[in-house]
Structures are given as structure tokens and as C-alpha cells.
Amino acid sequence: MSALYGVIGDPIAHSLSPVIHKGWLREHGIDAEYLAFHVPEGRLEEAFDTFARRSVRGLNVTLPHKAAVLALCDEVSPLADRLGAANTLTRRGDGGWAADNTDVAGFEIGFRRALEACGTSVLDGEVLVVGAGGAASAVACALARQGMAAVYANRSLDKAERLAELHTSIGGHARAIGLDGLAEAMERCAALVNATSLGHAGRSLDWQPGRGRLAYDLSYGQVAGVFLAPARTAGWCTEDGLVMLVGQAAESFERWFGVVPDLQTALARCRAALEMAS
Ligand code: NAP
């Protein structure tokens, strides 16, 4: 029987993870199956009993389980522990689970490529991160690891303050502001990262003139299209979060199978799947 891997979350039907991983398994001739498992909030323990019976060897984790899975794991990497969130679980030889976080590495890959696509390699000034939820904490960790300065803007100021603290505890300068300071921060920043879920509600920001600076949205597909359209009109160089998604998947794949998969083929498969769905 093929080894079993998968992604858990709710909702999960829209997930591109099976498209990405199944393609890489085929490319590398690996005898394994990768499935999407619908696991509603509060049903994690039950799901883990099933995964143990079915000898599942590896899992990606998405909303709403990234924090809750930590309690069910026997080993948590220092990074996942610091963020309080895991997106990659690996079955150990003794049957227990090891938790890690590859969202940070995924953002590093995606953001670097986005800067290159906008003709920038070094940022002079603060990165403005709008939003302070789960994904923004991976962004904070990545920016801090690279010694970048950042300003965190969020509707709930306390969450932005927590991210600024996380950032400075790792390295580099960071501060927090409420959304009333957004226009001024947007005018001054070196690049902007959107980590809000505004695009999912068909909304965007009031964009100041971009002057060719990067506006990087963590979402992708139609959601990012809606969010980034007015940014482009205002003169920002826009990139979506698809490379981040594929980048975090590549880091998971390497941990499980010991091979570095090809980002480009996965990106092409994802774009085709998004095109079909639109
Ligand atoms: P989340 O934890 O739910 O956080 C949502 C954020 O959006 C919070 O900061 C929230 O502010 C803010 N927000 C929501 N509605 C708002 C409104 N009407 N006005 C102002 N702010 C509002 O979500 P998440 O998991 O961090 O995901 C954020 C985005 O990243 C989503 O688009 C998601 O699809 C994307 N994402 C991409 C990847 C990838 O691999 N590319 C991975 C993960 C997530 P409050 O704190 O004030 O509520």
C-alpha cells in the first residue's frame, strides 16, 4: 500500500496542496498518496486516531488547526514553538508526531522573488505589514530573521504590538500602529505586505501613490486579484502569495522525502488549477 500524506483544515476543498504535492510525487516517482482531509474545529483528536490507524506519515496543517495541533505532537521545533503554530507534521519511528513550521521559509522565498520581480534586492527602510493574524506572525519571524525593520498595522492594535514584540525579540527594529496611522506609514514604507483577509471580502486598502514599490499580498488567485488591482492603478509593483504557498510546500516535501522539488512546475500546476476554478 502507498504511504499516505495529506493536508488537514476546514474548509479544505479549495486547497492547492494536493495539486502541488501529487505533482511532485509523480515527478520523483515516489510511491505515496497525498489527500485533503476535512477536519472541523474540535475534531482534531478523533482525526489523529484515524491517522494513526491508517499509518499517515506526514501532514500539512491549515486553518483553523495550526495552533491546536501542537498539543497533539510529541516534538515541537523551536520555530513552531516560538510562533505557537505548525503547518508541517512528520510521523516519527515511534508513532509520535514532530511539528515544524515552514510558512516562515515559504514567505522568505516568496518575498525575495517578489522583490526581484520588482527590480529591488535591498530594502532601504521599513516594511509595512498590514494585518496581524496567524500568517502575519510567520511574516514577522521571516523579516526579523533577515534583520529587516518593520511596522505592523492592524485593526486590533494589541495584536500588532505582539508582532512587533516578536520581531524585536528575534532581531531588528519594529513598531506597531493602528489603522489610523496607515496612510502615513504607506507613504513612507519601503514595501508593503498585506496579511489581512480583506481580499476575501472583496475589499482592498486606500492606496497612496506606489512609485514602483512592492505591494505583496499573501493571498493568491481571485482574492489577490481583487485586493491588488487598485494598488497597481496607484503605481505599486504587485505580487501575490502563490510562490509563498508553493515555497512552504517545498520545504515540507523536502523534510518528508529528502528531495528538493521544482517550484516552477508546481507554480504552473497551481496557476492552471486557479484558472480552471475561476
Ligand atoms: P487571520 O488570522 O484570520 O487574520 C486576518 C487579519 O485580517 C487580522 O489581522 C484581521 O484584523 C484583519 N482583518 C480582517 N478583516 C478586516 C477588516 N474588515 N478591516 C481590517 N482588518 C481586517 O488570517 P491569516 O491566516 O493570518 O491569513 C491572512 C491572509 O494570508 C489570508 O488572505 C490568507 O489567505 C493568506 N495566507 C496565505 C498563505 C500562503 O501560503 N500564501 C498562508 C497563510 C495565509 P483583526 O486582528 O483586527 O481581526
Short mmCIF file of C-alpha atoms and ligand atoms in Angstrom, two decimals:
data_model
loop_
_atom_site.label_atom_id
_atom_site.label_comp_id
_atom_site.label_asym_id
_atom_site.label_seq_id
_atom_site.Cartn_x
_atom_site.Cartn_y
_atom_site.Cartn_z
CA MET A 1 0.00 0.00 0.00
CA SER A 2 1.25 3.53 -0.86
CA ALA A 3 2.44 5.72 2.04
CA LEU A 4 -0.22 8.26 2.96
CA TYR A 5 0.29 12.04 3.39
CA GLY A 6 -2.19 14.90 3.37
CA VAL A 7 -3.43 18.30 4.44
CA ILE A 8 -5.95 18.96 7.21
CA GLY A 9 -8.18 22.01 7.60
CA ASP A 10 -11.69 23.44 7.41
CA PRO A 11 -12.54 24.50 4.75
CA ILE A 12 -10.22 22.27 2.74
CA ALA A 13 -11.88 21.64 -0.65
CA HIS A 14 -10.20 24.76 -2.14
CA SER A 15 -6.69 23.71 -1.01
CA LEU A 16 -3.99 23.64 -3.70
CA SER A 17 -1.73 21.42 -1.55
CA PRO A 18 -2.85 18.16 -3.24
CA VAL A 19 -2.21 19.72 -6.68
CA ILE A 20 1.31 20.69 -5.58
CA HIS A 21 2.32 17.51 -3.73
CA LYS A 22 0.74 14.96 -6.09
CA GLY A 23 2.64 16.57 -8.98
CA TRP A 24 5.98 16.37 -7.14
CA LEU A 25 5.32 12.74 -6.08
CA ARG A 26 4.76 11.88 -9.76
CA GLU A 27 7.85 13.85 -10.90
CA HIS A 28 10.05 12.00 -8.40
CA GLY A 29 8.47 8.55 -8.88
CA ILE A 30 7.63 8.32 -5.16
CA ASP A 31 5.04 5.70 -4.22
CA ALA A 32 2.88 7.83 -1.92
CA GLU A 33 -0.60 9.34 -1.90
CA TYR A 34 -1.45 12.92 -0.78
CA LEU A 35 -5.06 13.69 0.18
CA ALA A 36 -7.10 16.59 1.58
CA PHE A 37 -8.74 15.69 4.92
CA HIS A 38 -11.68 17.77 6.09
CA VAL A 39 -11.23 18.15 9.86
CA PRO A 40 -13.66 20.58 11.55
CA GLU A 41 -12.60 22.59 14.62
CA GLY A 42 -12.81 20.47 17.79
CA ARG A 43 -12.42 17.17 15.89
CA LEU A 44 -8.60 17.02 15.82
CA GLU A 45 -8.08 14.22 18.37
CA GLU A 46 -10.59 11.99 16.63
CA ALA A 47 -8.89 12.70 13.30
CA PHE A 48 -5.47 11.86 14.76
CA ASP A 49 -6.79 8.45 15.94
CA THR A 50 -7.85 7.76 12.36
CA PHE A 51 -4.48 8.95 11.00
CA ALA A 52 -2.70 6.57 13.42
CA ARG A 53 -4.85 3.63 12.26
CA ARG A 54 -4.22 4.49 8.61
CA SER A 55 -0.46 4.99 9.20
CA VAL A 56 -0.45 8.52 7.81
CA ARG A 57 3.21 9.61 7.63
CA GLY A 58 3.04 13.35 7.11
CA LEU A 59 0.51 16.19 7.32
CA ASN A 60 0.26 19.79 6.29
CA VAL A 61 -1.93 21.86 8.57
CA THR A 62 -4.04 24.85 7.64
CA LEU A 63 -6.80 26.92 9.27
CA PRO A 64 -8.10 26.52 11.94
CA HIS A 65 -5.67 23.94 13.35
CA LYS A 66 -2.19 25.49 13.17
CA ALA A 67 -2.03 26.26 16.91
CA ALA A 68 -4.19 23.41 18.23
CA VAL A 69 -2.08 20.63 16.64
CA LEU A 70 0.87 21.50 18.86
CA ALA A 71 -0.84 19.88 21.87
CA LEU A 72 -1.08 16.58 19.98
CA CYS A 73 2.58 16.46 18.96
CA ASP A 74 5.41 14.77 20.85
CA GLU A 75 8.10 17.06 19.49
CA VAL A 76 7.85 20.75 18.51
CA SER A 77 10.64 22.59 16.64
CA PRO A 78 11.97 25.78 18.26
CA LEU A 79 10.47 27.81 15.38
CA ALA A 80 6.97 26.29 15.69
CA ASP A 81 7.22 26.74 19.45
CA ARG A 82 8.16 30.43 19.12
CA LEU A 83 5.29 31.11 16.69
CA GLY A 84 2.82 28.88 18.55
CA ALA A 85 1.84 27.43 15.17
CA ALA A 86 2.81 24.44 12.99
CA ASN A 87 1.99 23.68 9.36
CA THR A 88 4.09 20.54 8.84
CA LEU A 89 3.83 17.32 10.88
CA THR A 90 6.07 14.30 10.38
CA ARG A 91 5.39 10.84 11.83
CA ARG A 92 8.31 9.59 13.93
CA GLY A 93 9.52 5.98 14.05
CA ASP A 94 7.82 5.51 17.45
CA GLY A 95 4.45 6.65 16.03
CA GLY A 96 4.55 10.12 17.62
CA TRP A 97 4.33 13.38 15.66
CA ALA A 98 7.04 16.02 15.16
CA ALA A 99 5.74 19.55 14.43
CA ASP A 100 7.51 22.23 12.42
CA ASN A 101 6.70 25.50 10.66
CA THR A 102 7.61 26.01 7.00
CA ASP A 103 5.40 29.12 6.46
CA VAL A 104 8.35 31.28 7.52
CA ALA A 105 10.63 29.77 4.88
CA GLY A 106 7.78 29.96 2.34
CA PHE A 107 7.40 33.69 2.95
CA GLU A 108 11.16 34.21 2.70
CA ILE A 109 11.20 32.51 -0.72
CA GLY A 110 8.09 34.34 -1.96
CA PHE A 111 9.09 37.78 -0.70
CA ARG A 112 12.64 37.52 -2.09
CA ARG A 113 11.29 36.54 -5.52
CA ALA A 114 8.70 39.31 -5.41
CA LEU A 115 11.38 41.91 -4.63
CA GLU A 116 13.48 40.60 -7.53
CA ALA A 117 10.48 40.76 -9.85
CA CYS A 118 10.10 44.44 -8.87
CA GLY A 119 13.79 45.10 -9.55
CA THR A 120 14.80 45.51 -5.88
CA SER A 121 17.23 43.40 -3.88
CA VAL A 122 17.89 45.52 -0.80
CA LEU A 123 15.18 47.39 1.07
CA ASP A 124 16.07 50.77 2.49
CA GLY A 125 13.54 51.49 5.24
CA GLU A 126 10.64 49.79 6.99
CA VAL A 127 8.45 47.03 5.56
CA LEU A 128 4.82 47.85 6.33
CA VAL A 129 2.88 44.71 7.31
CA VAL A 130 -0.90 45.24 7.33
CA GLY A 131 -2.75 42.59 9.37
CA ALA A 132 -1.58 40.70 12.44
CA GLY A 133 -3.21 37.26 12.34
CA GLY A 134 -1.62 33.81 12.04
CA ALA A 135 0.08 34.38 8.68
CA ALA A 136 1.49 37.74 9.80
CA SER A 137 3.40 36.07 12.63
CA ALA A 138 5.30 33.96 10.06
CA VAL A 139 6.00 37.21 8.14
CA ALA A 140 7.29 38.88 11.34
CA CYS A 141 9.59 35.97 12.05
CA ALA A 142 10.97 35.96 8.50
CA LEU A 143 11.54 39.74 8.37
CA ALA A 144 13.22 39.68 11.80
CA ARG A 145 15.46 36.73 10.81
CA GLN A 146 16.70 38.85 7.91
CA GLY A 147 17.29 41.84 10.20
CA MET A 148 14.72 43.99 8.36
CA ALA A 149 12.87 46.84 10.06
CA ALA A 150 9.07 46.64 10.07
CA VAL A 151 5.95 48.50 11.11
CA TYR A 152 2.90 46.36 11.96
CA ALA A 153 -0.51 47.94 11.32
CA ASN A 154 -3.69 46.24 12.47
CA ARG A 155 -7.31 46.95 13.29
CA SER A 156 -6.75 45.41 16.75
CA LEU A 157 -3.67 47.28 17.97
CA ASP A 158 -2.79 44.73 20.68
CA LYS A 159 -2.13 42.06 18.03
CA ALA A 160 0.15 44.42 16.07
CA GLU A 161 2.02 45.15 19.32
CA ARG A 162 2.52 41.43 19.93
CA LEU A 163 4.03 41.03 16.46
CA ALA A 164 6.36 43.99 16.98
CA GLU A 165 7.49 42.34 20.23
CA LEU A 166 8.00 39.00 18.46
CA HIS A 167 10.02 40.79 15.76
CA THR A 168 12.31 42.66 18.17
CA SER A 169 12.81 39.52 20.29
CA ILE A 170 14.33 37.84 17.20
CA GLY A 171 16.22 40.86 15.83
CA GLY A 172 15.75 44.16 14.05
CA HIS A 173 13.63 47.24 14.71
CA ALA A 174 9.82 47.04 14.78
CA ARG A 175 6.89 49.18 15.89
CA ALA A 176 3.11 48.86 15.94
CA ILE A 177 0.38 51.25 14.77
CA GLY A 178 -3.40 51.25 14.44
CA LEU A 179 -5.11 51.64 11.06
CA ASP A 180 -5.43 55.41 11.69
CA GLY A 181 -1.66 55.63 11.02
CA LEU A 182 -1.83 53.56 7.83
CA ALA A 183 -1.77 56.36 5.24
CA GLU A 184 1.39 57.92 6.65
CA ALA A 185 3.13 54.53 7.07
CA MET A 186 2.17 53.62 3.49
CA GLU A 187 3.64 56.87 2.19
CA ARG A 188 6.98 56.21 3.95
CA CYS A 189 7.45 52.41 3.74
CA ALA A 190 9.99 50.61 1.53
CA ALA A 191 7.48 47.83 0.69
CA LEU A 192 4.04 46.69 1.87
CA VAL A 193 2.90 43.19 2.83
CA ASN A 194 -0.84 42.51 3.07
CA ALA A 195 -1.60 39.87 5.70
CA THR A 196 -5.25 40.85 6.20
CA SER A 197 -8.17 38.80 4.92
CA LEU A 198 -9.69 41.93 3.30
CA GLY A 199 -9.41 40.50 -0.23
CA HIS A 200 -11.61 37.53 0.78
CA ALA A 201 -14.38 40.08 1.44
CA GLY A 202 -13.75 41.74 -1.95
CA ARG A 203 -12.05 44.72 -0.28
CA SER A 204 -8.71 46.50 -0.51
CA LEU A 205 -6.89 49.49 1.07
CA ASP A 206 -6.89 53.22 0.32
CA TRP A 207 -3.64 53.22 -1.62
CA GLN A 208 -1.15 56.10 -1.53
CA PRO A 209 0.96 56.54 -4.71
CA GLY A 210 3.20 53.46 -5.08
CA ARG A 211 6.15 54.91 -7.05
CA GLY A 212 7.12 51.37 -8.14
CA ARG A 213 7.39 49.97 -4.62
CA LEU A 214 6.38 46.35 -3.90
CA ALA A 215 2.86 45.57 -2.64
CA TYR A 216 2.98 41.87 -1.71
CA ASP A 217 -0.32 40.12 -0.92
CA LEU A 218 -0.17 36.81 0.96
CA SER A 219 -3.37 35.64 -0.74
CA TYR A 220 -3.49 34.46 -4.35
CA GLY A 221 -5.88 33.81 -7.22
CA GLN A 222 -9.02 35.92 -7.49
CA VAL A 223 -8.75 37.13 -3.89
CA ALA A 224 -5.35 38.69 -4.55
CA GLY A 225 -6.59 39.96 -7.91
CA VAL A 226 -9.32 41.97 -6.18
CA PHE A 227 -7.01 43.26 -3.45
CA LEU A 228 -4.09 44.23 -5.71
CA ALA A 229 -5.95 45.82 -8.65
CA PRO A 230 -6.25 49.31 -7.04
CA ALA A 231 -2.64 49.07 -5.82
CA ARG A 232 -1.46 48.58 -9.42
CA THR A 233 -3.55 51.54 -10.51
CA ALA A 234 -1.83 53.62 -7.81
CA GLY A 235 1.60 52.68 -9.19
CA TRP A 236 2.65 49.80 -6.90
CA CYS A 237 4.54 46.78 -8.25
CA THR A 238 2.23 43.94 -7.20
CA GLU A 239 2.90 40.25 -6.45
CA ASP A 240 0.63 37.60 -4.89
CA GLY A 241 1.38 34.85 -2.35
CA LEU A 242 1.38 31.82 -4.66
CA VAL A 243 5.17 31.43 -4.51
CA MET A 244 4.92 31.54 -0.70
CA LEU A 245 2.35 28.73 -0.79
CA VAL A 246 4.50 26.60 -3.10
CA GLY A 247 7.63 27.51 -1.10
CA GLN A 248 6.19 26.26 2.21
CA ALA A 249 5.03 23.08 0.45
CA ALA A 250 8.53 22.54 -1.00
CA GLU A 251 10.04 22.78 2.50
CA SER A 252 7.55 20.18 3.77
CA PHE A 253 8.24 17.87 0.81
CA GLU A 254 12.00 18.07 1.42
CA ARG A 255 11.55 17.20 5.12
CA TRP A 256 9.41 14.14 4.27
CA PHE A 257 11.21 12.76 1.20
CA GLY A 258 14.73 14.26 1.32
CA VAL A 259 14.49 15.79 -2.17
CA VAL A 260 14.19 19.43 -3.21
CA PRO A 261 11.19 19.68 -5.57
CA ASP A 262 10.84 22.05 -8.51
CA LEU A 263 8.96 25.28 -7.70
CA GLN A 264 8.27 26.23 -11.31
CA THR A 265 6.35 23.08 -12.28
CA ALA A 266 4.22 23.37 -9.13
CA LEU A 267 3.54 27.06 -9.80
CA ALA A 268 2.39 26.23 -13.33
CA ARG A 269 0.06 23.49 -12.00
CA CYS A 270 -1.38 25.87 -9.39
CA ARG A 271 -1.97 28.65 -11.93
CA ALA A 272 -3.74 26.15 -14.23
CA ALA A 273 -5.92 24.93 -11.32
CA LEU A 274 -6.79 28.51 -10.32
CA GLU A 275 -7.61 29.32 -13.95
CA MET A 276 -9.95 26.30 -14.16
CA ALA A 277 -11.68 27.34 -10.91
CA SER A 278 -12.28 30.96 -12.00
P1 NAP B 1 -6.36 35.66 10.22
O1 NAP B 1 -5.52 35.04 11.29
O2 NAP B 1 -7.82 35.47 10.22
O3 NAP B 1 -6.04 37.26 10.24
C1 NAP B 1 -6.81 38.15 9.47
C2 NAP B 1 -6.26 39.58 9.60
O4 NAP B 1 -7.08 40.43 8.78
C3 NAP B 1 -6.32 40.15 11.02
O5 NAP B 1 -5.19 40.98 11.23
C4 NAP B 1 -7.60 40.99 10.98
O6 NAP B 1 -7.60 42.08 11.88
C5 NAP B 1 -7.55 41.53 9.56
N1 NAP B 1 -8.89 41.93 9.10
C6 NAP B 1 -9.93 41.11 8.81
N2 NAP B 1 -10.99 41.85 8.40
C7 NAP B 1 -10.61 43.15 8.46
C8 NAP B 1 -11.27 44.39 8.18
N3 NAP B 1 -12.52 44.42 7.76
N4 NAP B 1 -10.55 45.52 8.33
C9 NAP B 1 -9.27 45.50 8.75
N5 NAP B 1 -8.58 44.35 9.03
C10 NAP B 1 -9.25 43.20 8.90
O7 NAP B 1 -5.87 35.20 8.77
P2 NAP B 1 -4.45 34.59 8.34
O8 NAP B 1 -4.47 33.13 8.48
O9 NAP B 1 -3.39 35.37 9.02
O10 NAP B 1 -4.48 34.89 6.75
C11 NAP B 1 -4.29 36.20 6.26
C12 NAP B 1 -4.14 36.15 4.73
O11 NAP B 1 -2.98 35.41 4.38
C13 NAP B 1 -5.31 35.46 4.02
O12 NAP B 1 -5.57 36.14 2.81
C14 NAP B 1 -4.78 34.08 3.72
O13 NAP B 1 -5.40 33.51 2.60
C15 NAP B 1 -3.31 34.41 3.44
N6 NAP B 1 -2.38 33.27 3.64
C16 NAP B 1 -1.54 32.92 2.63
C17 NAP B 1 -0.62 31.89 2.81
C18 NAP B 1 0.29 31.49 1.67
O14 NAP B 1 0.95 30.45 1.78
N7 NAP B 1 0.38 32.26 0.61
C19 NAP B 1 -0.55 31.22 4.04
C20 NAP B 1 -1.41 31.63 5.06
C21 NAP B 1 -2.32 32.65 4.86
P3 NAP B 1 -8.00 41.85 13.45
O15 NAP B 1 -6.80 41.25 14.08
O16 NAP B 1 -8.26 43.23 13.94
O17 NAP B 1 -9.20 40.97 13.46
#
